mmCIF file of C-alpha atoms in Angstrom:
data_model
loop_
_atom_site.group_PDB
_atom_site.id
_atom_site.type_symbol
_atom_site.label_atom_id
_atom_site.label_comp_id
_atom_site.label_asym_id
_atom_site.label_seq_id
_atom_site.Cartn_x
_atom_site.Cartn_y
_atom_site.Cartn_z
ATOM 1 C CA UNK A 4 178.524 3.913 -28.644
ATOM 2 C CA UNK A 5 174.987 3.983 -29.621
ATOM 3 C CA UNK A 6 174.663 7.707 -30.297
ATOM 4 C CA UNK A 7 171.326 8.573 -31.624
ATOM 5 C CA UNK A 8 168.906 5.648 -32.169
ATOM 6 C CA UNK A 9 165.737 5.851 -34.103
ATOM 7 C CA UNK A 10 162.951 3.196 -34.496
ATOM 8 C CA UNK A 11 161.523 2.021 -36.681
ATOM 9 C CA UNK A 12 163.626 2.324 -39.720
ATOM 10 C CA UNK A 13 160.746 1.683 -42.113
ATOM 11 C CA UNK A 14 156.977 1.955 -41.669
ATOM 12 C CA UNK A 15 153.976 1.859 -43.810
ATOM 13 C CA UNK A 16 150.733 3.472 -42.608
ATOM 14 C CA UNK A 17 147.265 3.945 -43.894
ATOM 15 C CA UNK A 18 145.754 7.387 -43.965
ATOM 16 C CA UNK A 19 144.272 8.208 -40.590
ATOM 17 C CA UNK A 20 146.439 5.794 -38.517
ATOM 18 C CA UNK A 21 148.583 6.984 -35.751
ATOM 19 C CA UNK A 22 152.147 6.037 -34.821
ATOM 20 C CA UNK A 23 155.136 7.176 -32.890
ATOM 21 C CA UNK A 24 158.690 7.477 -34.095
ATOM 22 C CA UNK A 25 161.112 6.763 -31.332
ATOM 23 C CA UNK A 26 164.320 8.607 -30.805
ATOM 24 C CA UNK A 27 166.854 7.988 -27.951
ATOM 25 C CA UNK A 28 170.350 9.398 -27.373
ATOM 26 C CA UNK A 29 172.997 8.272 -24.868
ATOM 27 C CA UNK A 30 175.216 11.378 -25.080
ATOM 28 C CA UNK A 31 173.463 13.398 -22.510
ATOM 29 C CA UNK A 32 172.554 16.111 -25.023
ATOM 30 C CA UNK A 33 170.187 18.774 -23.940
ATOM 31 C CA UNK A 34 169.134 19.612 -27.492
ATOM 32 C CA UNK A 35 167.123 17.255 -29.607
ATOM 33 C CA UNK A 36 165.156 17.766 -32.814
ATOM 34 C CA UNK A 37 163.097 16.157 -35.518
ATOM 35 C CA UNK A 38 163.576 16.874 -39.195
ATOM 36 C CA UNK A 39 161.872 15.576 -42.288
ATOM 37 C CA UNK A 40 163.658 15.217 -45.639
ATOM 38 C CA UNK A 41 161.745 15.469 -48.883
ATOM 39 C CA UNK A 42 163.253 15.608 -52.390
ATOM 40 C CA UNK A 43 164.393 19.055 -53.344
ATOM 41 C CA UNK A 44 163.521 20.479 -49.854
ATOM 42 C CA UNK A 45 166.615 19.689 -47.803
ATOM 43 C CA UNK A 46 166.017 19.085 -44.107
ATOM 44 C CA UNK A 47 163.096 20.909 -42.526
ATOM 45 C CA UNK A 48 162.743 21.230 -38.852
ATOM 46 C CA UNK A 49 159.493 19.808 -37.306
ATOM 47 C CA UNK A 50 159.888 20.213 -33.605
ATOM 48 C CA UNK A 51 162.859 20.722 -31.235
ATOM 49 C CA UNK A 52 163.561 20.611 -27.546
ATOM 50 C CA UNK A 53 166.222 22.371 -25.467
ATOM 51 C CA UNK A 54 165.852 20.217 -22.434
ATOM 52 C CA UNK A 55 163.522 17.893 -20.563
ATOM 53 C CA UNK A 56 160.037 19.422 -20.336
ATOM 54 C CA UNK A 57 160.659 22.065 -23.075
ATOM 55 C CA UNK A 58 159.477 21.760 -26.642
ATOM 56 C CA UNK A 59 158.986 24.235 -29.446
ATOM 57 C CA UNK A 60 157.782 24.250 -33.033
ATOM 58 C CA UNK A 61 160.009 24.339 -36.108
ATOM 59 C CA UNK A 62 159.158 25.205 -39.717
ATOM 60 C CA UNK A 63 156.582 22.350 -40.421
ATOM 61 C CA UNK A 64 155.003 21.329 -37.068
ATOM 62 C CA UNK A 65 151.439 20.670 -38.255
ATOM 63 C CA UNK A 66 150.321 17.099 -37.895
ATOM 64 C CA UNK A 67 152.988 16.200 -35.427
ATOM 65 C CA UNK A 68 153.284 16.189 -31.651
ATOM 66 C CA UNK A 69 156.352 15.820 -29.411
ATOM 67 C CA UNK A 70 157.053 15.525 -25.735
ATOM 68 C CA UNK A 71 160.383 15.466 -23.789
ATOM 69 C CA UNK A 72 159.892 13.767 -20.349
ATOM 70 C CA UNK A 73 163.511 12.701 -20.157
ATOM 71 C CA UNK A 74 166.795 13.973 -21.404
ATOM 72 C CA UNK A 75 167.390 10.801 -23.443
ATOM 73 C CA UNK A 76 164.064 10.422 -25.385
ATOM 74 C CA UNK A 77 162.219 12.549 -27.899
ATOM 75 C CA UNK A 78 159.371 10.701 -29.496
ATOM 76 C CA UNK A 79 157.519 12.135 -32.582
ATOM 77 C CA UNK A 80 153.777 11.299 -32.779
ATOM 78 C CA UNK A 81 151.622 11.402 -35.900
ATOM 79 C CA UNK A 82 148.037 11.456 -34.586
ATOM 80 C CA UNK A 83 146.283 10.961 -37.884
ATOM 81 C CA UNK A 84 148.701 10.179 -40.750
ATOM 82 C CA UNK A 85 148.276 11.804 -44.061
ATOM 83 C CA UNK A 86 149.887 11.083 -47.454
ATOM 84 C CA UNK A 87 151.719 14.404 -47.287
ATOM 85 C CA UNK A 88 153.599 13.030 -44.242
ATOM 86 C CA UNK A 89 155.308 10.429 -46.514
ATOM 87 C CA UNK A 90 158.911 11.316 -45.913
ATOM 88 C CA UNK A 91 162.304 10.313 -44.266
ATOM 89 C CA UNK A 92 162.511 11.480 -40.707
ATOM 90 C CA UNK A 93 165.668 12.173 -38.902
ATOM 91 C CA UNK A 94 166.206 12.728 -35.266
ATOM 92 C CA UNK A 95 169.258 14.720 -34.171
ATOM 93 C CA UNK A 96 170.865 15.828 -30.993
ATOM 94 C CA UNK A 97 173.563 18.052 -29.704
ATOM 95 C CA UNK A 98 174.904 19.764 -26.614
ATOM 96 C CA UNK A 99 173.044 22.978 -25.591
ATOM 97 C CA UNK A 100 173.912 26.131 -27.500
ATOM 98 C CA UNK A 101 174.485 26.449 -31.277
ATOM 99 C CA UNK A 102 178.274 25.755 -31.258
ATOM 100 C CA UNK A 103 177.875 22.011 -30.932
ATOM 101 C CA UNK A 104 177.501 19.790 -33.933
ATOM 102 C CA UNK A 105 174.344 17.926 -34.541
ATOM 103 C CA UNK A 106 174.466 14.035 -34.344
ATOM 104 C CA UNK A 107 171.872 12.384 -36.477
ATOM 105 C CA UNK A 108 170.142 9.105 -36.273
ATOM 106 C CA UNK A 109 169.929 6.712 -39.181
ATOM 107 C CA UNK A 110 166.600 7.959 -40.445
ATOM 108 C CA UNK A 111 163.048 6.447 -40.495
ATOM 109 C CA UNK A 112 161.343 6.026 -43.824
ATOM 110 C CA UNK A 113 157.636 6.541 -43.521
ATOM 111 C CA UNK A 114 155.082 5.884 -46.306
ATOM 112 C CA UNK A 115 151.398 6.865 -45.815
ATOM 113 C CA UNK A 116 149.043 5.272 -48.207
ATOM 114 C CA UNK B 17 160.751 31.355 -41.533
ATOM 115 C CA UNK B 18 164.495 31.951 -41.883
ATOM 116 C CA UNK B 19 165.849 31.995 -45.383
ATOM 117 C CA UNK B 20 169.016 29.812 -45.867
ATOM 118 C CA UNK B 21 169.988 29.482 -49.533
ATOM 119 C CA UNK B 22 172.635 27.268 -51.051
ATOM 120 C CA UNK B 23 174.154 27.518 -54.483
ATOM 121 C CA UNK B 24 174.588 25.839 -56.836
ATOM 122 C CA UNK B 25 171.904 23.179 -56.386
ATOM 123 C CA UNK B 26 174.122 20.629 -58.043
ATOM 124 C CA UNK B 27 177.580 20.473 -59.341
ATOM 125 C CA UNK B 28 179.474 17.986 -61.550
ATOM 126 C CA UNK B 29 183.198 18.115 -61.552
ATOM 127 C CA UNK B 30 186.079 15.946 -62.734
ATOM 128 C CA UNK B 31 188.542 14.163 -60.327
ATOM 129 C CA UNK B 32 191.241 16.605 -59.338
ATOM 130 C CA UNK B 33 189.128 19.787 -59.929
ATOM 131 C CA UNK B 34 188.749 22.227 -57.159
ATOM 132 C CA UNK B 35 185.351 23.503 -56.326
ATOM 133 C CA UNK B 36 183.334 25.722 -54.006
ATOM 134 C CA UNK B 37 179.793 26.291 -52.959
ATOM 135 C CA UNK B 38 177.918 29.142 -51.245
ATOM 136 C CA UNK B 39 175.569 29.296 -48.199
ATOM 137 C CA UNK B 40 173.657 32.611 -47.682
ATOM 138 C CA UNK B 41 171.885 33.338 -44.488
ATOM 139 C CA UNK B 42 170.293 36.243 -42.551
ATOM 140 C CA UNK B 43 172.989 38.550 -41.194
ATOM 141 C CA UNK B 44 170.862 39.514 -38.191
ATOM 142 C CA UNK B 45 170.571 37.272 -34.926
ATOM 143 C CA UNK B 46 173.561 35.131 -36.070
ATOM 144 C CA UNK B 47 174.857 32.619 -33.633
ATOM 145 C CA UNK B 48 176.578 29.775 -35.597
ATOM 146 C CA UNK B 49 176.893 28.415 -39.113
ATOM 147 C CA UNK B 50 177.245 24.613 -39.611
ATOM 148 C CA UNK B 51 178.339 22.618 -42.553
ATOM 149 C CA UNK B 52 177.437 18.883 -42.947
ATOM 150 C CA UNK B 53 178.276 16.308 -45.549
ATOM 151 C CA UNK B 54 175.514 13.791 -46.396
ATOM 152 C CA UNK B 55 176.428 10.676 -48.364
ATOM 153 C CA UNK B 56 173.687 8.579 -50.003
ATOM 154 C CA UNK B 57 172.153 6.094 -47.663
ATOM 155 C CA UNK B 58 173.894 7.523 -44.625
ATOM 156 C CA UNK B 59 173.074 10.301 -42.148
ATOM 157 C CA UNK B 60 174.527 13.747 -42.272
ATOM 158 C CA UNK B 61 177.815 14.309 -40.505
ATOM 159 C CA UNK B 62 179.275 17.432 -39.329
ATOM 160 C CA UNK B 63 182.165 19.058 -41.074
ATOM 161 C CA UNK B 64 182.552 22.468 -39.404
ATOM 162 C CA UNK B 65 180.775 24.701 -36.883
ATOM 163 C CA UNK B 66 181.727 28.395 -37.283
ATOM 164 C CA UNK B 67 180.710 31.159 -34.923
ATOM 165 C CA UNK B 68 182.956 34.190 -35.582
ATOM 166 C CA UNK B 69 183.035 36.619 -38.432
ATOM 167 C CA UNK B 70 186.183 35.861 -40.519
ATOM 168 C CA UNK B 71 186.371 32.257 -39.219
ATOM 169 C CA UNK B 72 188.299 29.802 -41.470
ATOM 170 C CA UNK B 73 188.190 26.099 -40.754
ATOM 171 C CA UNK B 74 190.030 23.272 -42.557
ATOM 172 C CA UNK B 75 189.842 19.508 -42.546
ATOM 173 C CA UNK B 76 192.102 17.846 -45.052
ATOM 174 C CA UNK B 77 191.127 19.168 -48.618
ATOM 175 C CA UNK B 78 187.908 20.796 -47.313
ATOM 176 C CA UNK B 79 187.857 24.309 -45.918
ATOM 177 C CA UNK B 80 185.203 26.859 -45.072
ATOM 178 C CA UNK B 81 185.009 30.672 -44.537
ATOM 179 C CA UNK B 82 182.480 32.756 -42.867
ATOM 180 C CA UNK B 83 181.280 36.371 -43.319
ATOM 181 C CA UNK B 84 178.480 37.137 -40.823
ATOM 182 C CA UNK B 85 178.171 40.826 -41.727
ATOM 183 C CA UNK B 86 177.170 40.083 -45.275
ATOM 184 C CA UNK B 87 175.581 36.728 -44.452
ATOM 185 C CA UNK B 88 177.561 34.179 -46.417
ATOM 186 C CA UNK B 89 179.892 31.229 -46.016
ATOM 187 C CA UNK B 90 181.918 29.368 -48.705
ATOM 188 C CA UNK B 91 182.927 25.698 -48.634
ATOM 189 C CA UNK B 92 185.964 24.733 -50.723
ATOM 190 C CA UNK B 93 187.124 21.342 -51.843
ATOM 191 C CA UNK B 94 190.666 21.110 -53.234
ATOM 192 C CA UNK B 95 191.465 18.397 -55.638
ATOM 193 C CA UNK B 96 187.980 16.702 -55.587
ATOM 194 C CA UNK B 97 188.009 12.922 -55.380
ATOM 195 C CA UNK B 98 185.071 10.467 -56.213
ATOM 196 C CA UNK B 99 184.629 9.880 -52.553
ATOM 197 C CA UNK B 100 183.831 13.496 -52.046
ATOM 198 C CA UNK B 101 180.550 12.898 -53.940
ATOM 199 C CA UNK B 102 177.791 13.834 -51.468
ATOM 200 C CA UNK B 103 175.212 16.450 -50.599
ATOM 201 C CA UNK B 104 176.698 19.436 -48.651
ATOM 202 C CA UNK B 105 174.312 21.071 -46.243
ATOM 203 C CA UNK B 106 174.709 24.273 -44.337
ATOM 204 C CA UNK B 107 172.687 25.266 -41.370
ATOM 205 C CA UNK B 108 172.137 28.579 -39.627
ATOM 206 C CA UNK B 109 171.877 28.715 -35.913
ATOM 207 C CA UNK B 110 170.288 31.422 -33.864
ATOM 208 C CA UNK B 111 170.764 32.237 -30.202
ATOM 209 C CA UNK B 112 167.497 30.549 -29.200
ATOM 210 C CA UNK B 113 168.761 27.184 -30.429
ATOM 211 C CA UNK B 114 166.933 26.471 -33.712
ATOM 212 C CA UNK B 115 169.100 25.280 -36.646
ATOM 213 C CA UNK B 116 167.687 25.900 -40.091
ATOM 214 C CA UNK B 117 169.174 24.080 -43.028
ATOM 215 C CA UNK B 118 169.600 25.082 -46.638
ATOM 216 C CA UNK B 119 168.510 22.829 -49.433
ATOM 217 C CA UNK B 120 172.034 21.551 -49.952
ATOM 218 C CA UNK B 121 174.458 21.388 -52.913
ATOM 219 C CA UNK B 122 174.693 17.946 -54.620
ATOM 220 C CA UNK B 123 178.333 17.301 -55.581
ATOM 221 C CA UNK B 124 179.256 14.562 -58.152
ATOM 222 C CA UNK B 125 182.856 13.969 -58.815
ATOM 223 C CA UNK B 126 183.528 11.978 -61.959
ATOM 224 C CA UNK B 127 186.686 9.726 -62.132
#
């Protein structure tokens, strides 16, 4: 089972460049989310979606865009990368409602120079 | 921004010791409390999801309790082993779907 698949695993960008982190899940999960992980900060929620066509902001949404055109995919876009966006990004999904556990992708390490 | 606090930030114990950590969360608008284990170079994996005040969950040597009225959950590890070394995360869930994580407790178990 593929579960949650994130690509790319590693990426180096220059300030001002744009890129998209891809996330796909094959578990028919309605809820998908993006987190960033920084030293000493735990996991901070960037954006989340409770179903196709529905997205909402998390704790740290600035500088990131998302869309949810299908149940399976939830891409995260950086329109103009900044060094402050250097981080490890995790996509996670679960069944609708808060009683289902989150399933995480393997993470994407992004460095912005 | 919801305040989810975990303590201690880090913990060093000897093999065989029992240990516990705390997760504090808002007592209002509670829907669920999750615990995850995060090993180095891997992704977080779920340990427990608890929804009812007084819930107790157990998986092997690891157990958790929940007090939603006072806003805390404890995670216990009995007879710690080196393979228990990991970061333990709790996450607070509200009815509208958002899950907010604490900063984690880093556990190191020394042989």
